[in-house]
Each structure stands twice: as structure tokens, then as C-alpha cells.
PDB file of C-alpha atoms and ligand atoms in Angstrom:
ATOM      1  CA  MET F  21     -49.803 115.986 229.468  1.00 44.00           C
ATOM      2  CA  ALA F  22     -47.715 115.355 232.743  1.00 53.00           C
ATOM      3  CA  GLY F  23     -46.327 112.350 231.542  1.00 70.00           C
ATOM      4  CA  GLN F  24     -43.340 111.250 232.826  1.00 87.00           C
ATOM      5  CA  VAL F  25     -40.075 112.740 231.322  1.00 96.00           C
ATOM      6  CA  GLU F  26     -36.287 111.835 231.962  1.00 97.00           C
ATOM      7  CA  PHE F  27     -33.174 113.934 231.499  1.00 98.00           C
ATOM      8  CA  GLY F  28     -29.553 113.126 231.689  1.00 98.00           C
ATOM      9  CA  TRP F  29     -26.462 115.404 231.209  1.00 98.00           C
ATOM     10  CA  ARG F  30     -23.225 113.774 231.559  1.00 97.00           C
ATOM     11  CA  LEU F  31     -19.490 114.909 231.071  1.00 97.00           C
ATOM     12  CA  SER F  32     -18.596 112.531 228.130  1.00 94.00           C
ATOM     13  CA  GLY F  33     -14.886 113.824 227.537  1.00 89.00           C
ATOM     14  CA  THR F  34     -12.936 117.156 227.252  1.00 94.00           C
ATOM     15  CA  GLY F  35     -15.542 119.809 225.965  1.00 96.00           C
ATOM     16  CA  TRP F  36     -18.195 117.368 225.292  1.00 97.00           C
ATOM     17  CA  ALA F  37     -21.682 116.258 226.866  1.00 98.00           C
ATOM     18  CA  THR F  38     -24.391 113.765 226.469  1.00 98.00           C
ATOM     19  CA  CYS F  39     -27.647 114.998 226.604  1.00 98.00           C
ATOM     20  CA  ARG F  40     -30.742 112.884 226.595  1.00 98.00           C
ATOM     21  CA  ILE F  41     -34.423 113.770 226.936  1.00 98.00           C
ATOM     22  CA  ALA F  42     -36.972 111.061 226.814  1.00 98.00           C
ATOM     23  CA  ASP F  43     -40.542 110.381 227.237  1.00 96.00           C
ATOM     24  CA  ALA F  44     -43.003 107.729 226.770  1.00 93.00           C
ATOM     25  CA  SER F  45     -42.681 107.988 223.087  1.00 90.00           C
ATOM     26  CA  GLY F  46     -39.451 107.954 222.565  1.00 94.00           C
ATOM     27  CA  GLU F  47     -36.007 109.595 223.417  1.00 96.00           C
ATOM     28  CA  ALA F  48     -33.733 111.989 221.762  1.00 98.00           C
ATOM     29  CA  LYS F  49     -29.702 112.010 222.450  1.00 98.00           C
ATOM     30  CA  TYR F  50     -27.404 114.414 221.390  1.00 98.00           C
ATOM     31  CA  GLU F  51     -23.640 114.725 222.028  1.00 98.00           C
ATOM     32  CA  VAL F  52     -23.055 118.748 222.663  1.00 98.00           C
ATOM     33  CA  SER F  53     -19.782 120.712 222.444  1.00 97.00           C
ATOM     34  CA  TYR F  54     -18.249 123.184 224.691  1.00 97.00           C
ATOM     35  CA  CYS F  55     -18.379 125.904 222.071  1.00 95.00           C
ATOM     36  CA  THR F  56     -21.645 127.286 223.851  1.00 96.00           C
ATOM     37  CA  ASP F  57     -22.714 127.864 227.267  1.00 97.00           C
ATOM     38  CA  ALA F  58     -24.867 124.943 226.785  1.00 98.00           C
ATOM     39  CA  LEU F  59     -25.972 123.707 230.409  1.00 98.00           C
ATOM     40  CA  ALA F  60     -26.402 127.492 231.532  1.00 98.00           C
ATOM     41  CA  ASP F  61     -28.914 127.902 228.258  1.00 98.00           C
ATOM     42  CA  LEU F  62     -30.638 125.204 229.102  1.00 98.00           C
ATOM     43  CA  LEU F  63     -30.977 126.224 232.604  1.00 98.00           C
ATOM     44  CA  ASN F  64     -31.921 129.954 231.824  1.00 98.00           C
ATOM     45  CA  GLY F  65     -34.040 129.135 229.030  1.00 97.00           C
ATOM     46  CA  LEU F  66     -36.449 126.783 231.659  1.00 97.00           C
ATOM     47  CA  GLY F  67     -36.181 129.653 234.020  1.00 97.00           C
ATOM     48  CA  GLY F  68     -37.366 132.019 231.322  1.00 96.00           C
ATOM     49  CA  LEU F  69     -40.970 129.749 231.181  1.00 96.00           C
ATOM     50  CA  TYR F  70     -41.819 131.065 234.689  1.00 95.00           C
ATOM     51  CA  ARG F  71     -42.668 134.456 232.919  1.00 92.00           C
ATOM     52  CA  PRO F  72     -46.113 135.397 231.146  1.00 87.00           C
ATOM     53  CA  LYS F  73     -46.328 133.963 227.658  1.00 83.00           C
ATOM     54  CA  PRO F  74     -43.078 132.357 227.407  1.00 92.00           C
ATOM     55  CA  VAL F  75     -41.086 131.010 224.094  1.00 96.00           C
ATOM     56  CA  GLU F  76     -37.546 130.253 225.108  1.00 97.00           C
ATOM     57  CA  ARG F  77     -35.293 129.723 222.105  1.00 97.00           C
ATOM     58  CA  PHE F  78     -31.456 128.436 222.370  1.00 98.00           C
ATOM     59  CA  SER F  79     -29.219 126.059 220.625  1.00 98.00           C
ATOM     60  CA  PHE F  80     -26.749 123.177 221.075  1.00 98.00           C
ATOM     61  CA  ASP F  81     -23.577 123.031 218.983  1.00 97.00           C
ATOM     62  CA  LEU F  82     -23.154 119.551 217.779  1.00 97.00           C
ATOM     63  CA  GLU F  83     -20.228 120.583 215.492  1.00 96.00           C
ATOM     64  CA  PRO F  84     -21.507 121.163 212.876  1.00 96.00           C
ATOM     65  CA  ALA F  85     -25.157 120.389 213.537  1.00 98.00           C
ATOM     66  CA  GLU F  86     -27.248 122.633 215.504  1.00 98.00           C
ATOM     67  CA  ILE F  87     -29.623 121.324 217.779  1.00 98.00           C
ATOM     68  CA  ARG F  88     -32.382 124.505 218.772  1.00 98.00           C
ATOM     69  CA  TRP F  89     -34.759 123.917 221.393  1.00 98.00           C
ATOM     70  CA  VAL F  90     -37.715 125.601 221.251  1.00 98.00           C
ATOM     71  CA  LEU F  91     -40.076 126.100 224.661  1.00 98.00           C
ATOM     72  CA  ARG F  92     -43.519 127.156 224.622  1.00 97.00           C
ATOM     73  CA  GLY F  93     -44.974 127.655 228.044  1.00 94.00           C
ATOM     74  CA  ILE F  94     -49.238 126.793 227.967  1.00 91.00           C
ATOM     75  CA  GLY F  95     -49.942 127.275 231.297  1.00 88.00           C
ATOM     76  CA  THR F  96     -47.822 124.930 233.750  1.00 90.00           C
ATOM     77  CA  GLY F  97     -47.521 122.740 230.721  1.00 93.00           C
ATOM     78  CA  LEU F  98     -44.587 123.092 227.988  1.00 95.00           C
ATOM     79  CA  GLU F  99     -44.396 121.939 224.762  1.00 96.00           C
ATOM     80  CA  VAL F 100     -40.797 121.310 223.609  1.00 97.00           C
ATOM     81  CA  SER F 101     -39.369 121.008 220.421  1.00 98.00           C
ATOM     82  CA  ILE F 102     -36.074 120.256 219.073  1.00 98.00           C
ATOM     83  CA  TYR F 103     -34.838 121.019 215.589  1.00 98.00           C
ATOM     84  CA  ARG F 104     -31.995 119.531 213.965  1.00 98.00           C
ATOM     85  CA  PHE F 105     -30.175 121.612 211.413  1.00 98.00           C
ATOM     86  CA  PRO F 106     -27.095 120.458 209.727  1.00 97.00           C
ATOM     87  CA  ASP F 107     -24.485 123.364 210.248  1.00 97.00           C
ATOM     88  CA  MET F 108     -25.050 125.781 213.020  1.00 95.00           C
ATOM     89  CA  LEU F 109     -22.862 128.092 211.029  1.00 94.00           C
ATOM     90  CA  VAL F 110     -25.436 128.642 208.250  1.00 95.00           C
ATOM     91  CA  SER F 111     -28.589 128.177 210.079  1.00 95.00           C
ATOM     92  CA  PHE F 112     -27.937 130.249 213.545  1.00 88.00           C
ATOM     93  CA  ASP F 113     -30.700 132.687 211.801  1.00 91.00           C
ATOM     94  CA  ALA F 114     -32.993 130.435 210.040  1.00 96.00           C
ATOM     95  CA  PRO F 115     -36.381 129.623 210.623  1.00 97.00           C
ATOM     96  CA  ASP F 116     -37.370 126.538 213.283  1.00 97.00           C
ATOM     97  CA  GLY F 117     -39.249 125.272 210.039  1.00 96.00           C
ATOM     98  CA  ASP F 118     -36.221 124.866 207.945  1.00 97.00           C
ATOM     99  CA  GLY F 119     -34.817 122.365 210.371  1.00 98.00           C
ATOM    100  CA  THR F 120     -35.664 118.644 211.110  1.00 98.00           C
ATOM    101  CA  LEU F 121     -37.884 118.090 213.578  1.00 98.00           C
ATOM    102  CA  SER F 122     -36.045 115.723 216.120  1.00 97.00           C
ATOM    103  CA  TRP F 123     -38.363 115.462 219.208  1.00 98.00           C
ATOM    104  CA  ARG F 124     -41.513 116.691 220.523  1.00 97.00           C
ATOM    105  CA  SER F 125     -43.267 116.491 223.524  1.00 96.00           C
ATOM    106  CA  THR F 126     -45.912 118.252 225.849  1.00 96.00           C
ATOM    107  CA  LEU F 127     -45.010 118.174 229.220  1.00 95.00           C
ATOM    108  CA  SER F 128     -45.605 119.455 232.747  1.00 95.00           C
ATOM    109  CA  ARG F 129     -42.996 122.152 233.312  1.00 96.00           C
ATOM    110  CA  SER F 130     -42.610 120.848 236.786  1.00 96.00           C
ATOM    111  CA  ARG F 131     -41.647 117.274 235.645  1.00 96.00           C
ATOM    112  CA  LEU F 132     -39.025 118.506 233.356  1.00 97.00           C
ATOM    113  CA  VAL F 133     -37.696 121.390 235.690  1.00 97.00           C
ATOM    114  CA  HIS F 134     -37.464 118.848 238.261  1.00 96.00           C
ATOM    115  CA  ALA F 135     -35.676 116.485 236.449  1.00 97.00           C
ATOM    116  CA  VAL F 136     -33.325 118.619 234.709  1.00 98.00           C
ATOM    117  CA  VAL F 137     -32.376 120.439 238.476  1.00 97.00           C
ATOM    118  CA  GLU F 138     -31.555 116.963 239.327  1.00 95.00           C
ATOM    119  CA  ALA F 139     -29.513 116.248 236.402  1.00 97.00           C
ATOM    120  CA  ALA F 140     -27.246 119.374 236.663  1.00 97.00           C
ATOM    121  CA  GLN F 141     -27.497 119.279 240.729  1.00 96.00           C
ATOM    122  CA  ALA F 142     -25.874 115.513 239.953  1.00 96.00           C
ATOM    123  CA  VAL F 143     -23.352 116.870 237.533  1.00 97.00           C
ATOM    124  CA  LEU F 144     -22.208 119.503 240.465  1.00 96.00           C
ATOM    125  CA  GLN F 145     -21.692 116.585 242.700  1.00 95.00           C
ATOM    126  CA  GLU F 146     -19.941 114.029 240.935  1.00 96.00           C
ATOM    127  CA  HIS F 147     -17.383 117.198 239.540  1.00 97.00           C
ATOM    128  CA  GLY F 148     -17.621 120.079 241.807  1.00 96.00           C
ATOM    129  CA  GLU F 149     -17.297 123.482 240.218  1.00 97.00           C
ATOM    130  CA  ALA F 150     -13.055 122.943 239.312  1.00 97.00           C
ATOM    131  CA  GLY F 151     -13.889 119.552 238.404  1.00 97.00           C
ATOM    132  CA  TYR F 152     -16.260 120.792 235.671  1.00 97.00           C
ATOM    133  CA  LYS F 153     -14.610 123.593 234.476  1.00 97.00           C
ATOM    134  CA  ALA F 154     -11.383 121.661 233.626  1.00 96.00           C
ATOM    135  CA  LYS F 155     -13.673 118.923 231.519  1.00 96.00           C
ATOM    136  CA  TRP F 156     -16.112 121.257 229.833  1.00 96.00           C
ATOM    137  CA  GLY F 157     -13.612 123.651 228.898  1.00 94.00           C
ATOM    138  CA  ARG F 158     -14.548 127.323 228.326  1.00 93.00           C
ATOM    139  CA  PHE F 159     -17.677 128.036 230.796  1.00 97.00           C
ATOM    140  CA  PRO F 160     -17.754 127.312 234.209  1.00 97.00           C
ATOM    141  CA  PHE F 161     -20.287 125.646 236.117  1.00 98.00           C
ATOM    142  CA  PRO F 162     -23.512 127.396 235.944  1.00 98.00           C
ATOM    143  CA  THR F 163     -24.449 127.542 239.856  1.00 97.00           C
ATOM    144  CA  ALA F 164     -25.918 131.178 240.159  1.00 97.00           C
ATOM    145  CA  SER F 165     -28.336 129.429 237.304  1.00 98.00           C
ATOM    146  CA  LEU F 166     -29.003 126.494 238.774  1.00 97.00           C
ATOM    147  CA  GLN F 167     -29.833 127.882 241.982  1.00 96.00           C
ATOM    148  CA  ASP F 168     -32.296 130.317 240.398  1.00 97.00           C
ATOM    149  CA  LEU F 169     -34.099 127.444 238.370  1.00 97.00           C
ATOM    150  CA  ARG F 170     -34.136 125.140 241.681  1.00 96.00           C
ATOM    151  CA  ARG F 171     -35.843 128.641 243.771  1.00 95.00           C
ATOM    152  CA  LEU F 172     -38.445 128.784 240.972  1.00 96.00           C
ATOM    153  CA  HIS F 173     -39.365 125.116 240.919  1.00 96.00           C
ATOM    154  CA  LEU F 174     -39.619 124.928 244.492  1.00 95.00           C
ATOM    155  CA  ARG F 175     -41.710 128.158 244.956  1.00 95.00           C
ATOM    156  CA  VAL F 176     -43.964 128.054 242.261  1.00 95.00           C
ATOM    157  CA  ASP F 177     -44.452 124.484 240.619  1.00 95.00           C
ATOM    158  CA  GLY F 178     -45.990 122.608 243.897  1.00 91.00           C
ATOM    159  CA  CYS F 179     -43.753 119.716 242.953  1.00 93.00           C
ATOM    160  CA  ASP F 180     -44.596 117.007 244.860  1.00 89.00           C
ATOM    161  CA  GLN F 181     -41.469 114.476 244.400  1.00 90.00           C
ATOM    162  CA  PRO F 182     -38.613 114.205 246.330  1.00 89.00           C
ATOM    163  CA  HIS F 183     -35.933 116.844 246.628  1.00 86.00           C
ATOM    164  CA  ASP F 184     -33.021 114.924 248.469  1.00 70.00           C
ATOM    165  CA  LEU F 185     -30.212 115.702 245.767  1.00 56.00           C
ATOM    166  CA  LEU F 186     -31.758 119.225 245.585  1.00 50.00           C
ATOM    167  CA  ALA F 187     -30.329 120.436 249.212  1.00 51.00           C
ATOM    168  CA  SER F 188     -27.476 122.454 249.668  1.00 50.00           C
TER     169      SER F 188
HETATM  170 ZN1   ZN E 215     -39.382 119.004 242.060  1.00 97.34          ZN
END
């Protein structure tokens, strides 16, 4: 466990974001649409992992494909499984096993949350709240979700990585 993980979130066009996640064994990259509040769902899902016996599910809309994240907390570790379904309108209530496994890794929760918080903070620094809303479209930047997750990470994870970008 506890290998390195990289995470990126970049507003790639009006109503689109490029999400990238990678560990030592491989990477996954998705073009995510503004039809759902995807960045907020990711931040809130990760925040849910600090509860006992956590399992979190949320989906990104790739228009039309569904990318479903399933996060299972195991102590301070985390199993991430990402499933792909061809059409989100059809698969929203389908069992995970009906999808194709797109990416899976067992990670340190601290490492992944650190990487996601940094990526979200970088998006906010680049665009600002107004710029984010203008580019992403339907939803505002999830400031409260980011603050909540950052607070949990700093308080609970005992992270030894620098947090320069996280100073507010
Ligand atoms: Zn950290």
C-alpha cells in the first residue's frame, strides 16, 4: 500500500474538465462534463471516508458514458475502483459489476486526499470562484467541500508532505 498517487483536475473547455489519476501501475484519464457537480462529488466522497466503515459511490458524466467511483476505506487505506458504463442514462442504477473496470488501486487515504486537495486548490488559484463558475457552467466552485476535506486531512491523516498550496 501507500504508493505514490498523482491526481489532476483541469478545466479543459466550457463545461468540461480533464480528470487524471495515476499510480505506479497505470493511469486513467477522463473528460468530465458539467452535467453533474463532479468536483464537489469527488471532494464530498473523499470526506465521507473519514467515517467508520466507509463506502462511497459517485459518478462522473462523460456524455454519454458513466464513470463510477467506488471508494472503500480500509483503516487508513483506501481501495479505489473506477467502473465505466457506456450510457449513464441507462446505468445509473446498475450494479457495479455490470460495468467495465477502468482503474483500480489500493492507496493510502492520506496520499490520495492530499493530491486531490492540492489539485482542487490549484484550480481555485488559477480561475478564482467567478472564473470557475463561468467556465464550468452549472455549479459554483465547491469551496466549502474543499475546506471540509482539507480540515479532515490536516487533522486526521498525519500527513508529512508540505502544504504550501493549502495555506489560505
Ligand atoms: Zn497532506
